[in-house]
Amino acid sequence: MKRKPRCSRDWSSIFLVDRLSASKPTCGIQLRCNLLRTRVRSVRHGHGGQTILCRGNCGQPESLVHILQSCWITHDARCARHNRVARELAKRLRRLGYTVFEELRAPTSTSFIKPDLIAVRERRATVIDVSIVSDGRGVTVWNEKKQKYGADEFSLAIISALRAIGCDVDFLVQQPMIISYRGICFPQSAKAVIGLGLSKVTVSDLCLLAIVGSLRTYDTFMRGTWR
């Protein structure tokens, strides 16, 4: 049997028809395969000799990763994409009996830290920071998050902040939730949240939210720069 292209296999594994409008499946496949229209892609395929620079006047090449990860026009849409994933993850953890704190401020010696989620059950706290990243950034961001929240000062700050609101914990771990803007979950993150009791279906749902968020971000860019 002929194998499907990787992008097709990945998409079918997380595609939920009732969560997308009729036009979105095609756009989702285009996103997964990096086929959405941008100036960089148009010039690369010989569609005229126009500039490749971003229509948002960023001075950067208008690639898909630029639109979905760094352009100033899409800042609010990117934040909304991140927040939808974080809120859904918090909701699923609460269903499993976790007490979940969202953006709890933990004072440090110089400022404060505010992880996206802290899930507590049986005196064990799990710090979960959500990141929607570019392809190839998973390992780097995973290590950065683990190092940041695993530092003694920050771990103690989080434990102190929890105890200050009457939540005693004996143990604290860091489990970053990292998904690419194309909806591919970093393997260590998938393993970590499944270890918390969540299902593979939940991981797929979170990936789908990232895809939908990226498509909305792309639409925001196209509406904001149309002329």
mmCIF file of N, CA and C in Angstrom, residues 83-209:
data_model
loop_
_atom_site.group_PDB
_atom_site.id
_atom_site.type_symbol
_atom_site.label_atom_id
_atom_site.label_comp_id
_atom_site.label_asym_id
_atom_site.label_seq_id
_atom_site.Cartn_x
_atom_site.Cartn_y
_atom_site.Cartn_z
ATOM 1 N N ASN A 83 -3.807 31.378 24.649
ATOM 2 C CA ASN A 83 -4.735 31.348 25.778
ATOM 3 C C ASN A 83 -5.809 30.281 25.609
ATOM 4 N N ARG A 84 -6.266 30.051 24.393
ATOM 5 C CA ARG A 84 -7.274 29.007 24.172
ATOM 6 C C ARG A 84 -6.724 27.631 24.526
ATOM 7 N N VAL A 85 -5.482 27.383 24.133
ATOM 8 C CA VAL A 85 -4.867 26.094 24.454
ATOM 9 C C VAL A 85 -4.700 25.954 25.962
ATOM 10 N N ALA A 86 -4.209 27.006 26.619
ATOM 11 C CA ALA A 86 -3.982 26.954 28.066
ATOM 12 C C ALA A 86 -5.293 26.762 28.828
ATOM 13 N N ARG A 87 -6.338 27.483 28.424
ATOM 14 C CA ARG A 87 -7.625 27.362 29.121
ATOM 15 C C ARG A 87 -8.225 25.974 28.949
ATOM 16 N N GLU A 88 -8.107 25.417 27.747
ATOM 17 C CA GLU A 88 -8.651 24.077 27.517
ATOM 18 C C GLU A 88 -7.891 23.039 28.331
ATOM 19 N N LEU A 89 -6.579 23.185 28.398
ATOM 20 C CA LEU A 89 -5.779 22.262 29.201
ATOM 21 C C LEU A 89 -6.172 22.358 30.668
ATOM 22 N N ALA A 90 -6.378 23.572 31.164
ATOM 23 C CA ALA A 90 -6.801 23.755 32.553
ATOM 24 C C ALA A 90 -8.152 23.085 32.802
ATOM 25 N N LYS A 91 -9.071 23.244 31.854
ATOM 26 C CA LYS A 91 -10.405 22.651 32.000
ATOM 27 C C LYS A 91 -10.328 21.128 32.064
ATOM 28 N N ARG A 92 -9.513 20.534 31.207
ATOM 29 C CA ARG A 92 -9.396 19.074 31.192
ATOM 30 C C ARG A 92 -8.761 18.556 32.483
ATOM 31 N N LEU A 93 -7.785 19.289 33.004
ATOM 32 C CA LEU A 93 -7.143 18.866 34.253
ATOM 33 C C LEU A 93 -8.114 18.958 35.431
ATOM 34 N N ARG A 94 -8.943 19.977 35.451
ATOM 35 C CA ARG A 94 -9.929 20.109 36.536
ATOM 36 C C ARG A 94 -10.912 18.944 36.514
ATOM 37 N N ARG A 95 -11.247 18.481 35.331
ATOM 38 C CA ARG A 95 -12.154 17.333 35.233
ATOM 39 C C ARG A 95 -11.552 16.088 35.867
ATOM 40 N N LEU A 96 -10.227 16.031 35.915
ATOM 41 C CA LEU A 96 -9.543 14.884 36.516
ATOM 42 C C LEU A 96 -9.330 15.054 38.017
ATOM 43 N N GLY A 97 -9.823 16.152 38.565
ATOM 44 C CA GLY A 97 -9.706 16.359 39.998
ATOM 45 C C GLY A 97 -8.544 17.222 40.440
ATOM 46 N N TYR A 98 -7.839 17.812 39.488
ATOM 47 C CA TYR A 98 -6.750 18.715 39.849
ATOM 48 C C TYR A 98 -7.309 20.077 40.255
ATOM 49 N N THR A 99 -6.651 20.703 41.209
ATOM 50 C CA THR A 99 -6.872 22.123 41.472
ATOM 51 C C THR A 99 -5.897 22.877 40.576
ATOM 52 N N VAL A 100 -6.426 23.734 39.721
ATOM 53 C CA VAL A 100 -5.582 24.396 38.724
ATOM 54 C C VAL A 100 -5.591 25.904 38.952
ATOM 55 N N PHE A 101 -4.411 26.456 39.099
ATOM 56 C CA PHE A 101 -4.242 27.904 39.231
ATOM 57 C C PHE A 101 -3.724 28.448 37.905
ATOM 58 N N GLU A 102 -4.405 29.472 37.401
ATOM 59 C CA GLU A 102 -4.011 30.071 36.127
ATOM 60 C C GLU A 102 -3.293 31.394 36.380
ATOM 61 N N GLU A 103 -2.067 31.489 35.882
ATOM 62 C CA GLU A 103 -1.237 32.689 35.975
ATOM 63 C C GLU A 103 -1.106 33.184 37.424
ATOM 64 N N LEU A 104 -0.821 32.277 38.324
ATOM 65 C CA LEU A 104 -0.583 32.637 39.722
ATOM 66 C C LEU A 104 0.738 33.398 39.828
ATOM 67 N N ARG A 105 0.702 34.583 40.406
ATOM 68 C CA ARG A 105 1.913 35.394 40.559
ATOM 69 C C ARG A 105 2.714 34.893 41.753
ATOM 70 N N ALA A 106 3.965 34.573 41.488
ATOM 71 C CA ALA A 106 4.865 34.098 42.540
ATOM 72 C C ALA A 106 6.024 35.081 42.666
ATOM 73 N N PRO A 107 6.059 35.889 43.734
ATOM 74 C CA PRO A 107 7.130 36.884 43.895
ATOM 75 C C PRO A 107 8.503 36.227 44.024
ATOM 76 N N THR A 108 9.497 36.858 43.387
ATOM 77 C CA THR A 108 10.890 36.428 43.506
ATOM 78 C C THR A 108 11.692 37.556 44.147
ATOM 79 N N SER A 109 12.988 37.383 44.265
ATOM 80 C CA SER A 109 13.821 38.397 44.917
ATOM 81 C C SER A 109 13.874 39.690 44.121
ATOM 82 N N THR A 110 13.682 39.616 42.814
ATOM 83 C CA THR A 110 13.780 40.816 41.980
ATOM 84 C C THR A 110 12.473 41.200 41.304
ATOM 85 N N SER A 111 11.565 40.262 41.121
ATOM 86 C CA SER A 111 10.321 40.560 40.416
ATOM 87 C C SER A 111 9.282 39.497 40.768
ATOM 88 N N PHE A 112 8.730 38.845 39.776
ATOM 89 C CA PHE A 112 7.794 37.749 40.002
ATOM 90 C C PHE A 112 7.773 36.862 38.761
ATOM 91 N N ILE A 113 7.275 35.651 38.934
ATOM 92 C CA ILE A 113 7.037 34.767 37.803
ATOM 93 C C ILE A 113 5.557 34.419 37.781
ATOM 94 N N LYS A 114 5.072 34.053 36.611
ATOM 95 C CA LYS A 114 3.640 33.810 36.458
ATOM 96 C C LYS A 114 3.422 32.686 35.434
ATOM 97 N N PRO A 115 3.649 31.440 35.847
ATOM 98 C CA PRO A 115 3.446 30.329 34.909
ATOM 99 C C PRO A 115 1.987 30.238 34.475
ATOM 100 N N ASP A 116 1.779 29.726 33.281
ATOM 101 C CA ASP A 116 0.416 29.643 32.753
ATOM 102 C C ASP A 116 -0.499 28.844 33.673
ATOM 103 N N LEU A 117 -0.063 27.655 34.066
ATOM 104 C CA LEU A 117 -0.892 26.774 34.889
ATOM 105 C C LEU A 117 -0.058 26.116 35.971
ATOM 106 N N ILE A 118 -0.669 25.941 37.134
ATOM 107 C CA ILE A 118 -0.101 25.091 38.179
ATOM 108 C C ILE A 118 -1.203 24.117 38.579
ATOM 109 N N ALA A 119 -0.992 22.852 38.291
ATOM 110 C CA ALA A 119 -1.987 21.820 38.591
ATOM 111 C C ALA A 119 -1.570 21.074 39.854
ATOM 112 N N VAL A 120 -2.463 21.047 40.849
ATOM 113 C CA VAL A 120 -2.134 20.449 42.147
ATOM 114 C C VAL A 120 -3.100 19.310 42.448
ATOM 115 N N ARG A 121 -2.531 18.193 42.848
ATOM 116 C CA ARG A 121 -3.333 17.061 43.316
ATOM 117 C C ARG A 121 -2.463 16.216 44.229
ATOM 118 N N GLU A 122 -3.025 15.847 45.372
ATOM 119 C CA GLU A 122 -2.327 15.004 46.353
ATOM 120 C C GLU A 122 -0.972 15.599 46.738
ATOM 121 N N ARG A 123 -0.975 16.913 46.989
ATOM 122 C CA ARG A 123 0.200 17.650 47.480
ATOM 123 C C ARG A 123 1.363 17.642 46.488
ATOM 124 N N ARG A 124 1.048 17.395 45.239
ATOM 125 C CA ARG A 124 2.045 17.442 44.170
ATOM 126 C C ARG A 124 1.625 18.521 43.178
ATOM 127 N N ALA A 125 2.536 19.447 42.899
ATOM 128 C CA ALA A 125 2.247 20.547 41.979
ATOM 129 C C ALA A 125 3.007 20.349 40.669
ATOM 130 N N THR A 126 2.304 20.543 39.573
ATOM 131 C CA THR A 126 2.921 20.470 38.249
ATOM 132 C C THR A 126 2.807 21.829 37.581
ATOM 133 N N VAL A 127 3.941 22.426 37.264
ATOM 134 C CA VAL A 127 3.978 23.723 36.592
ATOM 135 C C VAL A 127 3.932 23.478 35.088
ATOM 136 N N ILE A 128 2.946 24.072 34.434
ATOM 137 C CA ILE A 128 2.771 23.868 32.991
ATOM 138 C C ILE A 128 2.763 25.223 32.299
ATOM 139 N N ASP A 129 3.784 25.487 31.515
ATOM 140 C CA ASP A 129 3.821 26.689 30.698
ATOM 141 C C ASP A 129 3.571 26.273 29.253
ATOM 142 N N VAL A 130 2.601 26.909 28.629
ATOM 143 C CA VAL A 130 2.214 26.566 27.264
ATOM 144 C C VAL A 130 2.993 27.424 26.273
ATOM 145 N N SER A 131 3.506 26.794 25.232
ATOM 146 C CA SER A 131 4.205 27.525 24.174
ATOM 147 C C SER A 131 3.776 26.986 22.815
ATOM 148 N N ILE A 132 3.437 27.904 21.912
ATOM 149 C CA ILE A 132 3.174 27.558 20.515
ATOM 150 C C ILE A 132 4.404 28.000 19.736
ATOM 151 N N VAL A 133 5.149 27.062 19.206
ATOM 152 C CA VAL A 133 6.491 27.359 18.710
ATOM 153 C C VAL A 133 6.617 27.104 17.207
ATOM 154 N N SER A 134 7.719 27.602 16.657
ATOM 155 C CA SER A 134 8.070 27.326 15.268
ATOM 156 C C SER A 134 8.637 25.915 15.152
ATOM 157 N N ASP A 135 8.625 25.391 13.946
ATOM 158 C CA ASP A 135 9.211 24.071 13.711
ATOM 159 C C ASP A 135 10.675 24.063 14.133
ATOM 160 N N GLY A 136 11.080 22.990 14.796
ATOM 161 C CA GLY A 136 12.470 22.848 15.194
ATOM 162 C C GLY A 136 12.839 23.532 16.490
ATOM 163 N N ARG A 137 11.876 24.225 17.113
ATOM 164 C CA ARG A 137 12.165 24.955 18.349
ATOM 165 C C ARG A 137 11.761 24.183 19.588
ATOM 166 N N GLY A 138 11.180 23.008 19.421
ATOM 167 C CA GLY A 138 10.645 22.268 20.559
ATOM 168 C C GLY A 138 11.670 21.961 21.623
ATOM 169 N N VAL A 139 12.811 21.414 21.236
ATOM 170 C CA VAL A 139 13.837 21.035 22.211
ATOM 171 C C VAL A 139 14.355 22.257 22.948
ATOM 172 N N THR A 140 14.621 23.331 22.204
ATOM 173 C CA THR A 140 15.155 24.551 22.822
ATOM 174 C C THR A 140 14.185 25.123 23.841
ATOM 175 N N VAL A 141 12.921 25.255 23.454
ATOM 176 C CA VAL A 141 11.926 25.841 24.362
ATOM 177 C C VAL A 141 11.679 24.918 25.544
ATOM 178 N N TRP A 142 11.628 23.615 25.314
ATOM 179 C CA TRP A 142 11.467 22.655 26.413
ATOM 180 C C TRP A 142 12.559 22.850 27.455
ATOM 181 N N ASN A 143 13.802 22.901 26.993
ATOM 182 C CA ASN A 143 14.929 23.059 27.918
ATOM 183 C C ASN A 143 14.884 24.401 28.638
ATOM 184 N N GLU A 144 14.508 25.453 27.921
ATOM 185 C CA GLU A 144 14.415 26.777 28.542
ATOM 186 C C GLU A 144 13.367 26.793 29.648
ATOM 187 N N LYS A 145 12.208 26.220 29.380
ATOM 188 C CA LYS A 145 11.139 26.201 30.379
ATOM 189 C C LYS A 145 11.525 25.348 31.592
ATOM 190 N N LYS A 146 12.108 24.189 31.335
ATOM 191 C CA LYS A 146 12.521 23.314 32.436
ATOM 192 C C LYS A 146 13.580 23.998 33.296
ATOM 193 N N GLN A 147 14.511 24.680 32.646
ATOM 194 C CA GLN A 147 15.569 25.358 33.389
ATOM 195 C C GLN A 147 15.018 26.535 34.186
ATOM 196 N N LYS A 148 14.115 27.283 33.572
ATOM 197 C CA LYS A 148 13.558 28.459 34.245
ATOM 198 C C LYS A 148 12.789 28.065 35.504
ATOM 199 N N TYR A 149 11.798 27.218 35.350
ATOM 200 C CA TYR A 149 10.943 26.886 36.488
ATOM 201 C C TYR A 149 11.556 25.836 37.401
ATOM 202 N N GLY A 150 12.639 25.210 36.942
ATOM 203 C CA GLY A 150 13.331 24.256 37.798
ATOM 204 C C GLY A 150 14.388 24.885 38.674
ATOM 205 N N ALA A 151 14.696 26.163 38.434
ATOM 206 C CA ALA A 151 15.677 26.855 39.270
ATOM 207 C C ALA A 151 15.176 26.911 40.712
ATOM 208 N N ASP A 152 16.074 26.745 41.657
ATOM 209 C CA ASP A 152 15.682 26.689 43.072
ATOM 210 C C ASP A 152 14.878 27.911 43.489
ATOM 211 N N GLU A 153 15.333 29.103 43.088
ATOM 212 C CA GLU A 153 14.629 30.319 43.503
ATOM 213 C C GLU A 153 13.192 30.320 43.008
ATOM 214 N N PHE A 154 12.988 29.948 41.747
ATOM 215 C CA PHE A 154 11.653 29.989 41.181
ATOM 216 C C PHE A 154 10.771 28.873 41.735
ATOM 217 N N SER A 155 11.346 27.694 41.940
ATOM 218 C CA SER A 155 10.567 26.600 42.526
ATOM 219 C C SER A 155 10.088 26.959 43.925
ATOM 220 N N LEU A 156 10.982 27.521 44.726
ATOM 221 C CA LEU A 156 10.611 27.934 46.083
ATOM 222 C C LEU A 156 9.584 29.058 46.054
ATOM 223 N N ALA A 157 9.709 29.959 45.069
ATOM 224 C CA ALA A 157 8.746 31.056 44.952
ATOM 225 C C ALA A 157 7.348 30.520 44.663
ATOM 226 N N ILE A 158 7.257 29.531 43.794
ATOM 227 C CA ILE A 158 5.955 28.948 43.461
ATOM 228 C C ILE A 158 5.370 28.213 44.661
ATOM 229 N N ILE A 159 6.187 27.438 45.353
ATOM 230 C CA ILE A 159 5.711 26.726 46.543
ATOM 231 C C ILE A 159 5.227 27.710 47.599
ATOM 232 N N SER A 160 5.967 28.794 47.797
ATOM 233 C CA SER A 160 5.571 29.810 48.782
ATOM 234 C C SER A 160 4.265 30.477 48.385
ATOM 235 N N ALA A 161 4.105 30.770 47.083
ATOM 236 C CA ALA A 161 2.871 31.405 46.615
ATOM 237 C C ALA A 161 1.675 30.481 46.811
ATOM 238 N N LEU A 162 1.864 29.198 46.594
ATOM 239 C CA LEU A 162 0.783 28.239 46.808
ATOM 240 C C LEU A 162 0.424 28.138 48.288
ATOM 241 N N ARG A 163 1.429 28.067 49.122
ATOM 242 C CA ARG A 163 1.169 27.965 50.563
ATOM 243 C C ARG A 163 0.498 29.221 51.099
ATOM 244 N N ALA A 164 0.810 30.359 50.495
ATOM 245 C CA ALA A 164 0.212 31.618 50.941
ATOM 246 C C ALA A 164 -1.294 31.650 50.718
ATOM 247 N N ILE A 165 -1.775 30.847 49.780
ATOM 248 C CA ILE A 165 -3.219 30.797 49.532
ATOM 249 C C ILE A 165 -3.825 29.493 50.064
ATOM 250 N N GLY A 166 -3.087 28.840 50.965
ATOM 251 C CA GLY A 166 -3.615 27.664 51.644
ATOM 252 C C GLY A 166 -3.488 26.365 50.892
ATOM 253 N N CYS A 167 -2.567 26.305 49.945
ATOM 254 C CA CYS A 167 -2.378 25.082 49.162
ATOM 255 C C CYS A 167 -0.991 24.521 49.452
ATOM 256 N N ASP A 168 -0.918 23.575 50.355
ATOM 257 C CA ASP A 168 0.370 22.985 50.732
ATOM 258 C C ASP A 168 0.777 21.911 49.726
ATOM 259 N N VAL A 169 2.027 21.969 49.311
ATOM 260 C CA VAL A 169 2.556 20.959 48.393
ATOM 261 C C VAL A 169 3.893 20.454 48.926
ATOM 262 N N ASP A 170 4.169 19.200 48.643
ATOM 263 C CA ASP A 170 5.434 18.588 49.056
ATOM 264 C C ASP A 170 6.397 18.407 47.888
ATOM 265 N N PHE A 171 5.849 18.464 46.679
ATOM 266 C CA PHE A 171 6.663 18.130 45.517
ATOM 267 C C PHE A 171 6.234 18.992 44.344
ATOM 268 N N LEU A 172 7.214 19.459 43.559
ATOM 269 C CA LEU A 172 6.914 20.317 42.418
ATOM 270 C C LEU A 172 7.729 19.868 41.211
ATOM 271 N N VAL A 173 7.051 19.737 40.077
ATOM 272 C CA VAL A 173 7.727 19.359 38.832
ATOM 273 C C VAL A 173 7.328 20.337 37.732
ATOM 274 N N GLN A 174 8.118 20.365 36.672
ATOM 275 C CA GLN A 174 7.867 21.245 35.538
ATOM 276 C C GLN A 174 7.591 20.393 34.302
ATOM 277 N N GLN A 175 6.469 20.661 33.650
ATOM 278 C CA GLN A 175 6.101 19.915 32.448
ATOM 279 C C GLN A 175 5.616 20.903 31.389
ATOM 280 N N PRO A 176 6.507 21.483 30.598
ATOM 281 C CA PRO A 176 6.076 22.420 29.551
ATOM 282 C C PRO A 176 5.155 21.739 28.535
ATOM 283 N N MET A 177 4.167 22.497 28.067
ATOM 284 C CA MET A 177 3.273 22.008 27.010
ATOM 285 C C MET A 177 3.628 22.746 25.734
ATOM 286 N N ILE A 178 4.300 22.055 24.825
ATOM 287 C CA ILE A 178 4.835 22.693 23.629
ATOM 288 C C ILE A 178 4.185 22.084 22.392
ATOM 289 N N ILE A 179 3.567 22.946 21.595
ATOM 290 C CA ILE A 179 2.913 22.542 20.356
ATOM 291 C C ILE A 179 3.404 23.471 19.255
ATOM 292 N N SER A 180 3.665 22.943 18.089
ATOM 293 C CA SER A 180 4.089 23.805 16.990
ATOM 294 C C SER A 180 2.889 24.559 16.431
ATOM 295 N N TYR A 181 3.164 25.651 15.725
ATOM 296 C CA TYR A 181 2.068 26.431 15.146
ATOM 297 C C TYR A 181 1.305 25.621 14.101
ATOM 298 N N ARG A 182 1.875 24.529 13.646
ATOM 299 C CA ARG A 182 1.195 23.638 12.703
ATOM 300 C C ARG A 182 0.441 22.519 13.415
ATOM 301 N N GLY A 183 0.404 22.574 14.753
ATOM 302 C CA GLY A 183 -0.402 21.612 15.500
ATOM 303 C C GLY A 183 0.258 20.286 15.763
ATOM 304 N N ILE A 184 1.578 20.273 15.880
ATOM 305 C CA ILE A 184 2.309 19.045 16.189
ATOM 306 C C ILE A 184 2.840 19.145 17.614
ATOM 307 N N CYS A 185 2.422 18.232 18.462
ATOM 308 C CA CYS A 185 2.814 18.280 19.873
ATOM 309 C C CYS A 185 4.228 17.734 20.048
ATOM 310 N N PHE A 186 5.037 18.451 20.818
ATOM 311 C CA PHE A 186 6.378 17.987 21.148
ATOM 312 C C PHE A 186 6.245 16.674 21.918
ATOM 313 N N PRO A 187 6.963 15.616 21.527
ATOM 314 C CA PRO A 187 6.756 14.290 22.128
ATOM 315 C C PRO A 187 6.854 14.262 23.648
ATOM 316 N N GLN A 188 7.831 14.967 24.214
ATOM 317 C CA GLN A 188 7.964 14.973 25.675
ATOM 318 C C GLN A 188 6.756 15.613 26.345
ATOM 319 N N SER A 189 6.175 16.625 25.691
ATOM 320 C CA SER A 189 4.989 17.268 26.252
ATOM 321 C C SER A 189 3.796 16.326 26.222
ATOM 322 N N ALA A 190 3.625 15.636 25.106
ATOM 323 C CA ALA A 190 2.521 14.677 25.011
ATOM 324 C C ALA A 190 2.652 13.601 26.082
ATOM 325 N N LYS A 191 3.846 13.085 26.245
ATOM 326 C CA LYS A 191 4.089 12.055 27.255
ATOM 327 C C LYS A 191 3.813 12.590 28.657
ATOM 328 N N ALA A 192 4.194 13.848 28.896
ATOM 329 C CA ALA A 192 4.022 14.435 30.228
ATOM 330 C C ALA A 192 2.555 14.606 30.590
ATOM 331 N N VAL A 193 1.753 15.157 29.662
ATOM 332 C CA VAL A 193 0.346 15.393 30.002
ATOM 333 C C VAL A 193 -0.432 14.079 30.066
ATOM 334 N N ILE A 194 -0.046 13.105 29.265
ATOM 335 C CA ILE A 194 -0.674 11.785 29.383
ATOM 336 C C ILE A 194 -0.330 11.177 30.742
ATOM 337 N N GLY A 195 0.887 11.449 31.212
ATOM 338 C CA GLY A 195 1.289 10.994 32.541
ATOM 339 C C GLY A 195 0.482 11.621 33.658
ATOM 340 N N LEU A 196 -0.119 12.776 33.385
ATOM 341 C CA LEU A 196 -0.991 13.420 34.371
ATOM 342 C C LEU A 196 -2.390 12.816 34.371
ATOM 343 N N GLY A 197 -2.655 11.928 33.424
ATOM 344 C CA GLY A 197 -3.955 11.274 33.361
ATOM 345 C C GLY A 197 -4.805 11.684 32.182
ATOM 346 N N LEU A 198 -4.326 12.626 31.381
ATOM 347 C CA LEU A 198 -5.076 13.050 30.209
ATOM 348 C C LEU A 198 -4.930 12.018 29.093
ATOM 349 N N SER A 199 -5.894 11.998 28.200
ATOM 350 C CA SER A 199 -5.899 11.008 27.124
ATOM 351 C C SER A 199 -5.190 11.528 25.880
ATOM 352 N N LYS A 200 -4.898 10.607 24.973
ATOM 353 C CA LYS A 200 -4.332 11.003 23.685
ATOM 354 C C LYS A 200 -5.315 11.868 22.902
ATOM 355 N N VAL A 201 -6.598 11.631 23.100
ATOM 356 C CA VAL A 201 -7.614 12.455 22.438
ATOM 357 C C VAL A 201 -7.500 13.900 22.904
ATOM 358 N N THR A 202 -7.247 14.100 24.196
ATOM 359 C CA THR A 202 -7.069 15.458 24.715
ATOM 360 C C THR A 202 -5.869 16.131 24.072
ATOM 361 N N VAL A 203 -4.780 15.394 23.932
ATOM 362 C CA VAL A 203 -3.603 15.955 23.260
ATOM 363 C C VAL A 203 -3.962 16.369 21.838
ATOM 364 N N SER A 204 -4.717 15.533 21.135
ATOM 365 C CA SER A 204 -5.151 15.858 19.776
ATOM 366 C C SER A 204 -6.036 17.095 19.759
ATOM 367 N N ASP A 205 -6.931 17.205 20.743
ATOM 368 C CA ASP A 205 -7.797 18.381 20.822
ATOM 369 C C ASP A 205 -6.983 19.657 21.018
ATOM 370 N N LEU A 206 -5.961 19.593 21.855
ATOM 371 C CA LEU A 206 -5.113 20.763 22.083
ATOM 372 C C LEU A 206 -4.349 21.132 20.814
ATOM 373 N N CYS A 207 -3.891 20.119 20.090
ATOM 374 C CA CYS A 207 -3.210 20.378 18.817
ATOM 375 C C CYS A 207 -4.159 21.016 17.813
ATOM 376 N N LEU A 208 -5.405 20.551 17.805
ATOM 377 C CA LEU A 208 -6.396 21.123 16.904
ATOM 378 C C LEU A 208 -6.651 22.586 17.245
ATOM 379 N N LEU A 209 -6.703 22.909 18.529
ATOM 380 C CA LEU A 209 -6.872 24.304 18.934
ATOM 381 C C LEU A 209 -5.716 25.160 18.432
#
